[in-house]
Each structure stands twice: as C-alpha cells, then as structure tokens.
mmCIF file of C-alpha atoms and ligand atoms in Angstrom:
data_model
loop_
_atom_site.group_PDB
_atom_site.id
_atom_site.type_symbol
_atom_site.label_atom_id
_atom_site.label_comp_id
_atom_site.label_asym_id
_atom_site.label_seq_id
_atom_site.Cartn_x
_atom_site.Cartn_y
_atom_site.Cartn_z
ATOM 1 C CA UNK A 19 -21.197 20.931 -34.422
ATOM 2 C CA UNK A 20 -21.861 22.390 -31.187
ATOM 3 C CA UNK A 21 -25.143 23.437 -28.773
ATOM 4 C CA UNK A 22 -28.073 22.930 -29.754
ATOM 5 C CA UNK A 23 -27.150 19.974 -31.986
ATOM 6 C CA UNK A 24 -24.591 18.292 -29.453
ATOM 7 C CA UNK A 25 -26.321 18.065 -25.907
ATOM 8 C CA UNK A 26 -24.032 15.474 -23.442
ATOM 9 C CA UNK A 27 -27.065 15.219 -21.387
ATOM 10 C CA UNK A 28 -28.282 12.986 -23.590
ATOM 11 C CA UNK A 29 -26.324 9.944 -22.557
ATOM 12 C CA UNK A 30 -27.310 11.096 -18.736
ATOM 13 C CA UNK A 31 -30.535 10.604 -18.791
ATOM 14 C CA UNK A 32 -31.137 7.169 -17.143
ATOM 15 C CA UNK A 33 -29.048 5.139 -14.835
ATOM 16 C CA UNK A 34 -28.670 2.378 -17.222
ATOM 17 C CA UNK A 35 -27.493 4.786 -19.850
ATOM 18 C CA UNK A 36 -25.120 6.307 -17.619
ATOM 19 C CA UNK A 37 -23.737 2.678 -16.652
ATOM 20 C CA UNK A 38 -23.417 2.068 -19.860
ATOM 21 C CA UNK A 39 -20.789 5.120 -21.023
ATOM 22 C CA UNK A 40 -19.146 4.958 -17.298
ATOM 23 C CA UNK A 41 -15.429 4.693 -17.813
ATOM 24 C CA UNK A 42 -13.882 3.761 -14.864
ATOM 25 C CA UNK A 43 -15.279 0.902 -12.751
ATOM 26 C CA UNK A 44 -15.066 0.196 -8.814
ATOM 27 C CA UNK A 45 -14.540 -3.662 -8.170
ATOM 28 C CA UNK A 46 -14.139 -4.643 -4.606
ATOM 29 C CA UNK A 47 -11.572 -7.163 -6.759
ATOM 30 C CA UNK A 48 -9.229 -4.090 -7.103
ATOM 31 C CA UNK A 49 -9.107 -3.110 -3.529
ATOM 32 C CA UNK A 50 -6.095 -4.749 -1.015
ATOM 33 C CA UNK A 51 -6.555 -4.489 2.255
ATOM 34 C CA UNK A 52 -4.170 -3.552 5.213
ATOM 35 C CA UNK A 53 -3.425 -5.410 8.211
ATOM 36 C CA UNK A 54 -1.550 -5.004 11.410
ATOM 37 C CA UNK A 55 -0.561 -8.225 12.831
ATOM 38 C CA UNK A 56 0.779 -8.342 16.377
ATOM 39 C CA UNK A 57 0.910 -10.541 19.305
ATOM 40 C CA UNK A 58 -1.474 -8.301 21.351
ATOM 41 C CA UNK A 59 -5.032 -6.851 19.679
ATOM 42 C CA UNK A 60 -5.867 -3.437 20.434
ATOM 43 C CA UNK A 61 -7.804 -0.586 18.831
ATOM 44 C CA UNK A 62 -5.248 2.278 16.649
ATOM 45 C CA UNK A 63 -6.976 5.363 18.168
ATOM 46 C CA UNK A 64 -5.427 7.608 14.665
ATOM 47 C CA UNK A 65 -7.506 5.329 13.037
ATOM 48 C CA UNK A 66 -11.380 4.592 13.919
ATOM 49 C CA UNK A 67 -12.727 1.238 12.807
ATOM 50 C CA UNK A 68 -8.786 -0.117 12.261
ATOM 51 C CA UNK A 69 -7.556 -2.781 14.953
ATOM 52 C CA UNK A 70 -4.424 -4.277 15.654
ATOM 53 C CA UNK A 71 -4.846 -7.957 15.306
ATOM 54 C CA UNK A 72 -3.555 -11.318 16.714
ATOM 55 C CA UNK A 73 -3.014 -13.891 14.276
ATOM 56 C CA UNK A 74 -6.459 -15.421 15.223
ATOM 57 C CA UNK A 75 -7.928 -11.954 14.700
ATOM 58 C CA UNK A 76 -6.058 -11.090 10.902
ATOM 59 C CA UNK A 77 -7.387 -14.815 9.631
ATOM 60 C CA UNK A 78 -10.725 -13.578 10.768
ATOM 61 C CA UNK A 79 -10.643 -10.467 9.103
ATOM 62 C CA UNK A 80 -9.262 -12.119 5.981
ATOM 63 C CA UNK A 81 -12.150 -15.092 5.450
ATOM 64 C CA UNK A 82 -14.498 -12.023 5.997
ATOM 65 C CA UNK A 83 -12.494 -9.945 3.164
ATOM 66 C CA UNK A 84 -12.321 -12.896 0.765
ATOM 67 C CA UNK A 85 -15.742 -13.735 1.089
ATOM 68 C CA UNK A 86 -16.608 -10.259 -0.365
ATOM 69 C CA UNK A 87 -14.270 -10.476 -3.122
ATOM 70 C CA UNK A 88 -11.611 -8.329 -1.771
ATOM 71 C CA UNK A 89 -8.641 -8.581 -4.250
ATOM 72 C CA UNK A 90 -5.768 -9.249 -1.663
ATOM 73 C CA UNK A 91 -4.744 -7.656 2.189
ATOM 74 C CA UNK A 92 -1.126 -6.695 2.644
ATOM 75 C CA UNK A 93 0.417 -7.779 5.945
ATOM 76 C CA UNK A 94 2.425 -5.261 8.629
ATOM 77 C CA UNK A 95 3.990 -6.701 11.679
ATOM 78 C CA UNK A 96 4.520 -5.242 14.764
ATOM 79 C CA UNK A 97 7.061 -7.351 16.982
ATOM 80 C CA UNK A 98 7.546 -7.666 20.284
ATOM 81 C CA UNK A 99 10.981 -6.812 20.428
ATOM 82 C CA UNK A 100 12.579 -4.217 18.280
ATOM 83 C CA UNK A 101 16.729 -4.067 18.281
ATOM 84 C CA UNK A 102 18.762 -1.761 16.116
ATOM 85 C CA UNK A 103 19.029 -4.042 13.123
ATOM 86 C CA UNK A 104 15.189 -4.915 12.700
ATOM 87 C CA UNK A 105 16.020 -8.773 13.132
ATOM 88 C CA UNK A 106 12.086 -9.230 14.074
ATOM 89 C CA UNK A 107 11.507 -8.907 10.497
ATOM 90 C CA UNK A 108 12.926 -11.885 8.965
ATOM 91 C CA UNK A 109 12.112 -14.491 12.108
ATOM 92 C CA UNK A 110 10.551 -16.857 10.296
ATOM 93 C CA UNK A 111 8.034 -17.187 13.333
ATOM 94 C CA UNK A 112 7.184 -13.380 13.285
ATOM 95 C CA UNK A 113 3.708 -12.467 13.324
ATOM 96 C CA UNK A 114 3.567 -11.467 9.484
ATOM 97 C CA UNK A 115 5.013 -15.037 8.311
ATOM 98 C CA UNK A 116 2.864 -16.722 10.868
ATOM 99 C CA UNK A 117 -0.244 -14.878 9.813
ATOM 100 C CA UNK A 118 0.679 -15.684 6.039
ATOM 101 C CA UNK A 119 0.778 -19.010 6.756
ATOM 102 C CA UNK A 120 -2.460 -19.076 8.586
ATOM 103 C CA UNK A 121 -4.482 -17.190 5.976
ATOM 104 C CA UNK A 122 -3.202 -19.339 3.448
ATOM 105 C CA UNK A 123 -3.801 -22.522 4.770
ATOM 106 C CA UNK A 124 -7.478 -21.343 5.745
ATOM 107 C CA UNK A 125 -7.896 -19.067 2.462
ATOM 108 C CA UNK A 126 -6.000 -20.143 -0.027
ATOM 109 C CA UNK A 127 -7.455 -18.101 -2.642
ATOM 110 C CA UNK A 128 -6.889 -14.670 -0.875
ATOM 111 C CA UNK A 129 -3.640 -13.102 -2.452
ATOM 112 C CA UNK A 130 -1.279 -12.375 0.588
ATOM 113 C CA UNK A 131 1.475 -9.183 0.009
ATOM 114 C CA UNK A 132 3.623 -8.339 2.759
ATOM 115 C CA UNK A 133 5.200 -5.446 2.899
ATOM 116 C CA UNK A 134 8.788 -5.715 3.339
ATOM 117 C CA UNK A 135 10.310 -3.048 5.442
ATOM 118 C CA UNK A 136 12.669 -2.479 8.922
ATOM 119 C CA UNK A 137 10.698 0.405 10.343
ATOM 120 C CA UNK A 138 8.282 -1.422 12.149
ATOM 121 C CA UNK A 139 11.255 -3.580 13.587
ATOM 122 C CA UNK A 140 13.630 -1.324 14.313
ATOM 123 C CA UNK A 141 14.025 0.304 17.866
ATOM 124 C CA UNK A 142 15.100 3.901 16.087
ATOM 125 C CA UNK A 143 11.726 3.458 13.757
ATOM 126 C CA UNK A 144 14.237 3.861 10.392
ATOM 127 C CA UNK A 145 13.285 1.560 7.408
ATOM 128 C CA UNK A 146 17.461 0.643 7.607
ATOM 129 C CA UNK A 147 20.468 0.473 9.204
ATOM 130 C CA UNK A 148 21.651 3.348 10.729
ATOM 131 C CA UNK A 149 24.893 4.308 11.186
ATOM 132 C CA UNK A 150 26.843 5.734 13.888
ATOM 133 C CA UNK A 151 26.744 9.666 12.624
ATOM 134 C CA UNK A 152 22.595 8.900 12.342
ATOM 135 C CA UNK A 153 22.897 8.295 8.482
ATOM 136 C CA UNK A 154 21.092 5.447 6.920
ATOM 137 C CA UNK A 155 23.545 2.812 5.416
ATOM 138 C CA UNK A 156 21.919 2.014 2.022
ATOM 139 C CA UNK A 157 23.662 -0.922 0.993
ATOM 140 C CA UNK A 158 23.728 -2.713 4.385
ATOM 141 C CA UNK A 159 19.601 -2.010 4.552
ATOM 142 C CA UNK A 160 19.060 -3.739 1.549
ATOM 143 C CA UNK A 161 20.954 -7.279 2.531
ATOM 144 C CA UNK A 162 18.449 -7.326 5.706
ATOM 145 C CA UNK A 163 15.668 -6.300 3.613
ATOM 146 C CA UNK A 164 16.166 -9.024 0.974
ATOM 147 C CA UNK A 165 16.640 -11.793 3.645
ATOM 148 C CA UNK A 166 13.400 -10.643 4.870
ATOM 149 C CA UNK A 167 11.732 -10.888 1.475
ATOM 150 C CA UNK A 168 12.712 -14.712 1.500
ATOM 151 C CA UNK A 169 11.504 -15.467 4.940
ATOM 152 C CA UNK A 170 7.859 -14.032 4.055
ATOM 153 C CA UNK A 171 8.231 -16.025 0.322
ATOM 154 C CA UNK A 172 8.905 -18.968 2.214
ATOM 155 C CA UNK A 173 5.966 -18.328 5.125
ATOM 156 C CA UNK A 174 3.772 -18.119 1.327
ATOM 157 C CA UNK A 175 3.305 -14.781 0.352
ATOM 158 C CA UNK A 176 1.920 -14.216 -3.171
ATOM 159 C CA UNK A 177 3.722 -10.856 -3.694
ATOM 160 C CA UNK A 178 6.401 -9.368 -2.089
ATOM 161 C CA UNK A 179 5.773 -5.459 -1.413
ATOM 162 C CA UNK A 180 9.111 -3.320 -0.480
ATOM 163 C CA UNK A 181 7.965 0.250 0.780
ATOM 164 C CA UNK A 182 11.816 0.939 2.133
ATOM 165 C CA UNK A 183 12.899 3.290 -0.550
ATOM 166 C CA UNK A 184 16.731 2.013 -0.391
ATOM 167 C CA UNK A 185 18.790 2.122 -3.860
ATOM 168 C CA UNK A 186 18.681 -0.744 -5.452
ATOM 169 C CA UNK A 187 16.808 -2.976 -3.124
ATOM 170 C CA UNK A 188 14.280 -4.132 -5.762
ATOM 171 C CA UNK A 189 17.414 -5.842 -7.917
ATOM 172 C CA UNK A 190 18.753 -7.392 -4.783
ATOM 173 C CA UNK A 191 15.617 -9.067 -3.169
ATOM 174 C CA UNK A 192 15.008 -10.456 -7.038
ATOM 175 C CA UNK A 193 17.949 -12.149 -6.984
ATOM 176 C CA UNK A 194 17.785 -13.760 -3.781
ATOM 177 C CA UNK A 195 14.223 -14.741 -4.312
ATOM 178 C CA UNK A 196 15.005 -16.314 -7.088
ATOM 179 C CA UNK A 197 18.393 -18.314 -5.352
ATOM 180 C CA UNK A 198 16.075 -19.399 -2.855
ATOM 181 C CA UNK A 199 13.566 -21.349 -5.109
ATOM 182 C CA UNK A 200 11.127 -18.037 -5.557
ATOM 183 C CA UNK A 201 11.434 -17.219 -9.049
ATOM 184 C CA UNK A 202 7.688 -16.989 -9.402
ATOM 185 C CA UNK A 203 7.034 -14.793 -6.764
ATOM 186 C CA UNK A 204 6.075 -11.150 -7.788
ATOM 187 C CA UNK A 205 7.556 -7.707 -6.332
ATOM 188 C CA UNK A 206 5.170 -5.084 -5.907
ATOM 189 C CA UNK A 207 7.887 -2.164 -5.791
ATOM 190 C CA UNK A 208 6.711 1.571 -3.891
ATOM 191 C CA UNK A 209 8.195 2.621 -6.465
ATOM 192 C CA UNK A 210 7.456 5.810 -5.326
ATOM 193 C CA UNK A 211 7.007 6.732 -2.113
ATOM 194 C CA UNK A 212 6.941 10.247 -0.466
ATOM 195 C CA UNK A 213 8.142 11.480 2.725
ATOM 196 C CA UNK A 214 4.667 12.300 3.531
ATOM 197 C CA UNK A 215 2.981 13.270 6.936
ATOM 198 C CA UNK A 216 -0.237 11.657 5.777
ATOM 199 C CA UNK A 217 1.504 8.773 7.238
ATOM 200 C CA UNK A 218 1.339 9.989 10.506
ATOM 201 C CA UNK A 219 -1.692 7.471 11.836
ATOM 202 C CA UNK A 220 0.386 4.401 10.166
ATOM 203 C CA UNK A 221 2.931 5.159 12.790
ATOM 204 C CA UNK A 222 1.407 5.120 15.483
ATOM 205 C CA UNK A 223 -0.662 1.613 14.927
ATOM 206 C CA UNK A 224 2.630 0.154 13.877
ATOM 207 C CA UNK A 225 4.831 2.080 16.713
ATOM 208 C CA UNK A 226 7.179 3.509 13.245
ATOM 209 C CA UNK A 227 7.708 7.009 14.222
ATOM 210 C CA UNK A 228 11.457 7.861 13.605
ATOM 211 C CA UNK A 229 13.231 7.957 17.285
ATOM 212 C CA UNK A 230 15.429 11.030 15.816
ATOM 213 C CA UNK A 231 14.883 12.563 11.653
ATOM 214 C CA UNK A 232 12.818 11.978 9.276
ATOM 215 C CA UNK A 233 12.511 10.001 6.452
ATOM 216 C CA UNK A 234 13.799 12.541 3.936
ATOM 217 C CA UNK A 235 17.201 11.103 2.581
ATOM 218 C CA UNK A 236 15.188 7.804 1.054
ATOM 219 C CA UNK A 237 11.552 8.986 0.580
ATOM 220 C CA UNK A 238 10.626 11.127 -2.436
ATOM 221 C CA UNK A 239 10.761 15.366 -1.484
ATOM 222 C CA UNK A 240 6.324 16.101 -2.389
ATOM 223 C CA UNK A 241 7.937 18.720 -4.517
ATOM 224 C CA UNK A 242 8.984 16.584 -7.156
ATOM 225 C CA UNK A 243 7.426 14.256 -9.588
ATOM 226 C CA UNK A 244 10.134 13.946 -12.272
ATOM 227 C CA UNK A 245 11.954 11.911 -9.873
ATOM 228 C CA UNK A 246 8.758 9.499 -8.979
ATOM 229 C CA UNK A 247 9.603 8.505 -12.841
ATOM 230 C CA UNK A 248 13.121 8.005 -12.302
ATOM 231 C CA UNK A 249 12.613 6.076 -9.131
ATOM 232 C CA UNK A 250 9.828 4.411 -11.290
ATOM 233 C CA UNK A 251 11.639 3.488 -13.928
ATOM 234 C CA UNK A 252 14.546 2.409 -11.937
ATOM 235 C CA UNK A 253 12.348 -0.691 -9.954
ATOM 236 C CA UNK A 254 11.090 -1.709 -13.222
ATOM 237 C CA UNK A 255 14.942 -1.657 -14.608
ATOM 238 C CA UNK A 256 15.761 -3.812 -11.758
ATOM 239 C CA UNK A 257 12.494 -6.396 -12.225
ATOM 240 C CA UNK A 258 9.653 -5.021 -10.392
ATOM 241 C CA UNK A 259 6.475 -6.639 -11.944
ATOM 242 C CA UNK A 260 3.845 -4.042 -10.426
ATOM 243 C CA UNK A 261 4.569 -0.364 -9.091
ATOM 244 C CA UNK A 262 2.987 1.658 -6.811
ATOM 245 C CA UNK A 263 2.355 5.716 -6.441
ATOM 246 C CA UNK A 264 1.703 6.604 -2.393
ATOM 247 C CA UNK A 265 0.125 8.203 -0.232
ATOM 248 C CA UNK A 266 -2.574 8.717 -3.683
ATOM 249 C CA UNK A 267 -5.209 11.330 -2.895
ATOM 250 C CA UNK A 268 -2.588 14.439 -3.032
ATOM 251 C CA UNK A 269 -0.165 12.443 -5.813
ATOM 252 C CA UNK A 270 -3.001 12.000 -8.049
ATOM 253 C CA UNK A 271 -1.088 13.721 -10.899
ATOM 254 C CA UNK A 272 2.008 11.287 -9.697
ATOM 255 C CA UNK A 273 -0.566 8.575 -10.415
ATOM 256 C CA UNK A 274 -1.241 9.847 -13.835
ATOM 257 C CA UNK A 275 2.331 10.296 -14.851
ATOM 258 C CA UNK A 276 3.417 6.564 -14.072
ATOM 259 C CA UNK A 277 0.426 5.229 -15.505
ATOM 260 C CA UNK A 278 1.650 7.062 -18.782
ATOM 261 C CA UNK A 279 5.156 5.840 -18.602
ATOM 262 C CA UNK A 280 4.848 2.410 -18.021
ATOM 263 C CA UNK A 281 2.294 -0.899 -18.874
ATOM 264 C CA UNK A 282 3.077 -2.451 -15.978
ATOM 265 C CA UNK A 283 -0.075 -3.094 -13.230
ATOM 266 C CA UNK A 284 0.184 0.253 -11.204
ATOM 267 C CA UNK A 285 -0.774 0.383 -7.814
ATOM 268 C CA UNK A 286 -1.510 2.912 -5.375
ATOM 269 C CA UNK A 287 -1.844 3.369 -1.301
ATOM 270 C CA UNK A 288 -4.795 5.706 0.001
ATOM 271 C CA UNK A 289 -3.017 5.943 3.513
ATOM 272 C CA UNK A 290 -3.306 6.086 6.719
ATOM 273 C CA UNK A 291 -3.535 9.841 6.798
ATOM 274 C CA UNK A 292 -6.058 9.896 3.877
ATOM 275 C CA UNK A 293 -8.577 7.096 5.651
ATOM 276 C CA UNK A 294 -8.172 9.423 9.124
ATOM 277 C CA UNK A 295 -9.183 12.441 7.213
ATOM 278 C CA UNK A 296 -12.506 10.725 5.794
ATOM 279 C CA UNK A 297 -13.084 9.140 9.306
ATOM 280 C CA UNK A 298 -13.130 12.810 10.939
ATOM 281 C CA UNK A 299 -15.197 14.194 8.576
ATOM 282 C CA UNK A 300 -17.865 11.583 8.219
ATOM 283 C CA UNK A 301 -17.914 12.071 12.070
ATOM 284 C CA UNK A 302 -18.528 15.690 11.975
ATOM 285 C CA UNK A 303 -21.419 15.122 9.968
ATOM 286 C CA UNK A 304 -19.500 16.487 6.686
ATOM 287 C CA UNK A 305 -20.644 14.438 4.339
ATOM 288 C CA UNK A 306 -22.057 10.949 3.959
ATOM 289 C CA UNK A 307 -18.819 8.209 4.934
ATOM 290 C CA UNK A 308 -20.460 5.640 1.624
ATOM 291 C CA UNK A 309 -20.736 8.206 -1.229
ATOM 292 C CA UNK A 310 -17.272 9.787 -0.340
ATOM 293 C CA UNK A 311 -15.554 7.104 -0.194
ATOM 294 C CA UNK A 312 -16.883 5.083 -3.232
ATOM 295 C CA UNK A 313 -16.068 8.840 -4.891
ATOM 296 C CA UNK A 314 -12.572 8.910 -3.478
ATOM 297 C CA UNK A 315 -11.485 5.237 -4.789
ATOM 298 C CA UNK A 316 -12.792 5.944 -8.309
ATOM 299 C CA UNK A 317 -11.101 9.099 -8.691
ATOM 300 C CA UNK A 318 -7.762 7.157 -7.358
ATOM 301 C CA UNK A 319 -8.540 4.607 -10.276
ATOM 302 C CA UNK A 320 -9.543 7.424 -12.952
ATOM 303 C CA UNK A 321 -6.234 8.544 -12.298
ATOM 304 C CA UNK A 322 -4.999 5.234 -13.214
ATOM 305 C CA UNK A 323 -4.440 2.859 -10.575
ATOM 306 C CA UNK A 324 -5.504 -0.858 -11.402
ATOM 307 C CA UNK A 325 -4.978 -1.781 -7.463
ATOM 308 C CA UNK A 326 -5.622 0.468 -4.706
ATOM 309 C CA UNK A 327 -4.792 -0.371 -1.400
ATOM 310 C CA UNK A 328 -7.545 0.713 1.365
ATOM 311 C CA UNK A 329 -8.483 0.698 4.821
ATOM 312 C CA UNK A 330 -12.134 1.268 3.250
ATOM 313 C CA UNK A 331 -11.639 -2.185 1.780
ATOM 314 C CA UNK A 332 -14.085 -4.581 3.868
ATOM 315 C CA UNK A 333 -16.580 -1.122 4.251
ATOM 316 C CA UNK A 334 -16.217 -0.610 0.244
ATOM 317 C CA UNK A 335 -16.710 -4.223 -0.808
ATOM 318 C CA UNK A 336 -19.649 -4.143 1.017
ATOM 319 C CA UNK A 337 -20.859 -1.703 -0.571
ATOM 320 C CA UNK A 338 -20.422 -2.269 -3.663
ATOM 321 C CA UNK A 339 -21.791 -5.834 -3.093
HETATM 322 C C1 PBG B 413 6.737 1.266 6.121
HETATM 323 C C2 PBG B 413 5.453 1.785 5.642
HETATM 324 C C3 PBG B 413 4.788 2.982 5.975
HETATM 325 C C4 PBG B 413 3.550 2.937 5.345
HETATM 326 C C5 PBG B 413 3.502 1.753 4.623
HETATM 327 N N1 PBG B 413 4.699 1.068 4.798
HETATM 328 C C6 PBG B 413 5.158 4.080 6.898
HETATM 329 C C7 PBG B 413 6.264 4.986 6.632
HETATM 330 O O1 PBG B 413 6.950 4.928 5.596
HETATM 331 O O2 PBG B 413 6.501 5.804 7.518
HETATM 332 C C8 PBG B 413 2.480 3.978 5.460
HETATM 333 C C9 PBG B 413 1.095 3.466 5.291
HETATM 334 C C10 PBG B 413 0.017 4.404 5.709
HETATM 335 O O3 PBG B 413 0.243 5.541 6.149
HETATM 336 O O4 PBG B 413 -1.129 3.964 5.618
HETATM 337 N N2 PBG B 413 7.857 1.823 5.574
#
C-alpha cells in the first residue's frame, strides 16, 4: 500500500494525537547539570547566564535545580592553588568535596557526580602528570586520579565521573573505591571523549587551557569513531556502570553507535562550546533560545542518550515544567 491509501498525516492531526505516537520524550529528570565551584564567584564571560560559584552559591543553585526535578548536577572545582601534580584535587577540603557535602546534607535527594580529572588542578592545565620531555605519564595520572575518586566518594558523591581519558583509569579507581568501603558507588566513564575545540568556553571558566599542547595523545582524534567503541568497550571491560559520548551535537552518530553496542545507561555532554553557540545565536535574534534548545536536547536523546548533561538544565526544566 502506498499514497492515497497510507497518508502519515493522519496521526498529525491534533496535539494529543501527536503526543501520543511521540517517540522520544524530554524529562527535566534526564538532564544533569554543571557546576563550577570555586572559592571566589564570578560571571564565565564564554558563557552567558553560567557563573562561577562559592559553595554558598552551588547549594543555591542546586535546591533551585532539585526543586524542578533536575536529574543530578556534576561538580568542577577550580582551586586556589594549582602545582604540577594537581594535589588540589584530592584535598578532602577542596571546593568540589566541600560543595558535595553541602548539597547533600541540604538536598539529599539531588544525585551529586563529580567529575574526576587533574586539568583544572594542574598549573600546566594537563588532565595528568607530565613528564619532563612534555609527555603525559599514563600510569602515574591514573594513581592521582583514583585517590581523587575516593576523596569525592568519601565527601558523598553518588557517581564518580572520570573525563581524563588515561588507559586504564576506569579499572584502577574501581578497585580503590571499592578498598576504601565504596563498592556501591557508580563510575560514569567519558568513555569517549574527543579532543574537541567545542571545549574552548569550559576552559576558560575552569582556567584548563593547556600551558603548552593539546590534548591529542589521550582524547579521541574527531576523525574516528571505531575507536569511541574500543575506548567504549574498554571502560565497560574494566567496570564502568554508565558511559558517556562528548561534546554530543557534532558526535551524534558517535551517540548512535554506542547506544547500539552496549545496554548500559549512555550518557552524553552538550558542552561548553555547544551551549556558547546557542547563547550567540539566540542573541542575534536567530532563532527563539526555548524552541531550539528543547529541539537540540531531544535530538541528543533520539540519538540515544538516556542522560544528557546541560548548561540549559535549570532554563530546560523550566520549561518543560
Ligand atoms: C576536564 C573536562 C573538560 C570538560 C569536561 N571535563 C575540559 C577538557 O577536557 O578540556 C569540557 C566540558 C565542556 O566543554 O563543557 N577534563
């Protein structure tokens, strides 16, 4: 059968028909949101509408987040003092442990992650240990990275997020959760992550730029997405319990592809670079900032993310409130 007898308008007709056959559904449940967490507030110029917050500020911003049914915020710290190791990042009175604590104490139904990572700690801006001919030192990185995991598990974090991209860290900080009493504690593995410039506003609210290189001998090459599936299936090898595709707007088909390989909760990170994008456009009058966004988060969970993490988040909930 085909035109006239099959028309598809048919079951467009009315709103409540079209709610009816709509496959993919926008829950402000499924959205995380970000936050920066520092000793000093202070606007991130990249990124209108985003703030760098004091502890006071980030349990603020995560009572108003719960109380629109936002499914979780993920925690970045930005220290006050960054050395070459990135020791900020497991001091157990660091602004992300200290704001974990807070929110949970205050909101203890809010899911905390924390993203576990050196760049934002480090005074060369790497996510490890460099060595002295500039190269990153894999298997050092991941010992740091792991204690760090622990000291966020123990401030109460409800999932531990690594976004480092070192071999073999997702094996390592499961088995030293797990010495430490955390056993129950998820990992939410960036499974794969690519060396992407849409990260360029990120870097500049959480001072990460590299001092010297890039980020190309850990993050994934754009060009490939064979290896996102390797790196994939590699976290999950070593325990991860949910995986995450980012940035997600121009990895869309990277989304895809994991959802097909694997059954485990997929995530994915509309970033920094994405959310600026929007923000400039809406502001040159380009198109209306509520129906593009709400358009851009269900295309990132038609492509099958379960999770997305937003800096729309609070402005989406309420939306879709
Ligand atoms: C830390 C980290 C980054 C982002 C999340 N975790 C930056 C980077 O890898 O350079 C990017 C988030 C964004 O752009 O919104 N490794």
């Amino acid at each position: 059968m085909a035109f006239p007898d099959i028309r598809l308008r048919r079951l467009r007709r009315t709103a409540a028909l079209r709610d009816l056959v709509r496959e993919t559904e926008l829950r402000p449940q499924r959205l995380i949101a970000p936050l920066f967490v520092a000793s000093q507030g202070g606007e991130v110029e990249a990124m209108p509408g985003v703030s760098r917050l004091t502890i006071s500020g980030a349990l603020a911003a995560a009572e108003r987040l719960a109380a629109l049914g936002v499914g979780g915020v993920i925690l970045f710290g930005i220290p006050d003092h960054k050395d070459a190791e990135g020791s900020g990042a497991w001091d157990d009175e660091g602004a992300v442990q200290l704001a974990t604590q807070a929110i949970k104490a205050a909101v203890p139904a809010l899911t905390v992650l924390t993203d576990v990572c050196l760049c934002e700690y480090t005074d060369h801006g790497h996510c490890g240990v460099v060595r002295d001919d500039g190269s990153i030192d894999n298997d050092a990185s991941i010992e740091l990275l792991a204690r760090t995991a622990v000291s966020h598990a123990r401030a109460g974090a409800d999932v531990i997020a690594p976004s480092d991209m070192m071999d073999g860290r997702v094996g390592v900080i499961r088995a030293e959760l797990d010495s430490e009493g955390f056993a129950e504690i998820p990992i939410l593995a960036y499974a794969a992550k690519y060396a992407s410039a849409f990260y360029g506003p990120f870097r500049e609210a959480a001072g990460s730029t590299p001092a010297f290189g890039d980020r190309r001998t850990y993050q994934l090459d754009p060009a490939n997405r064979r290896e996102a599936l390797r790196e994939t299936e590699l976290d999950i090898a070593e325990g991860a319990d949910m995986v995450m595709v980012k940035p997600a707007l121009a990895y869309l088909d990277v989304i895809a592809a994991v959802r097909a390989m694997t059954n485990l909760p997929l995530a994915a990170y509309n970033v920094s670079g994405e959310y600026a994008m929007v923000k400039a456009a809406v502001a040159m009058g380009a198109f209306d900032e509520r129906a593009i966004v709400l358009e851009t988060l269900t295309s990132i969970r038609r492509a099958g993310a379960d999770m997305i993490i937003t800096y729309h988040a609070e402005d989406a909930a309420q939306w879709l409130s």
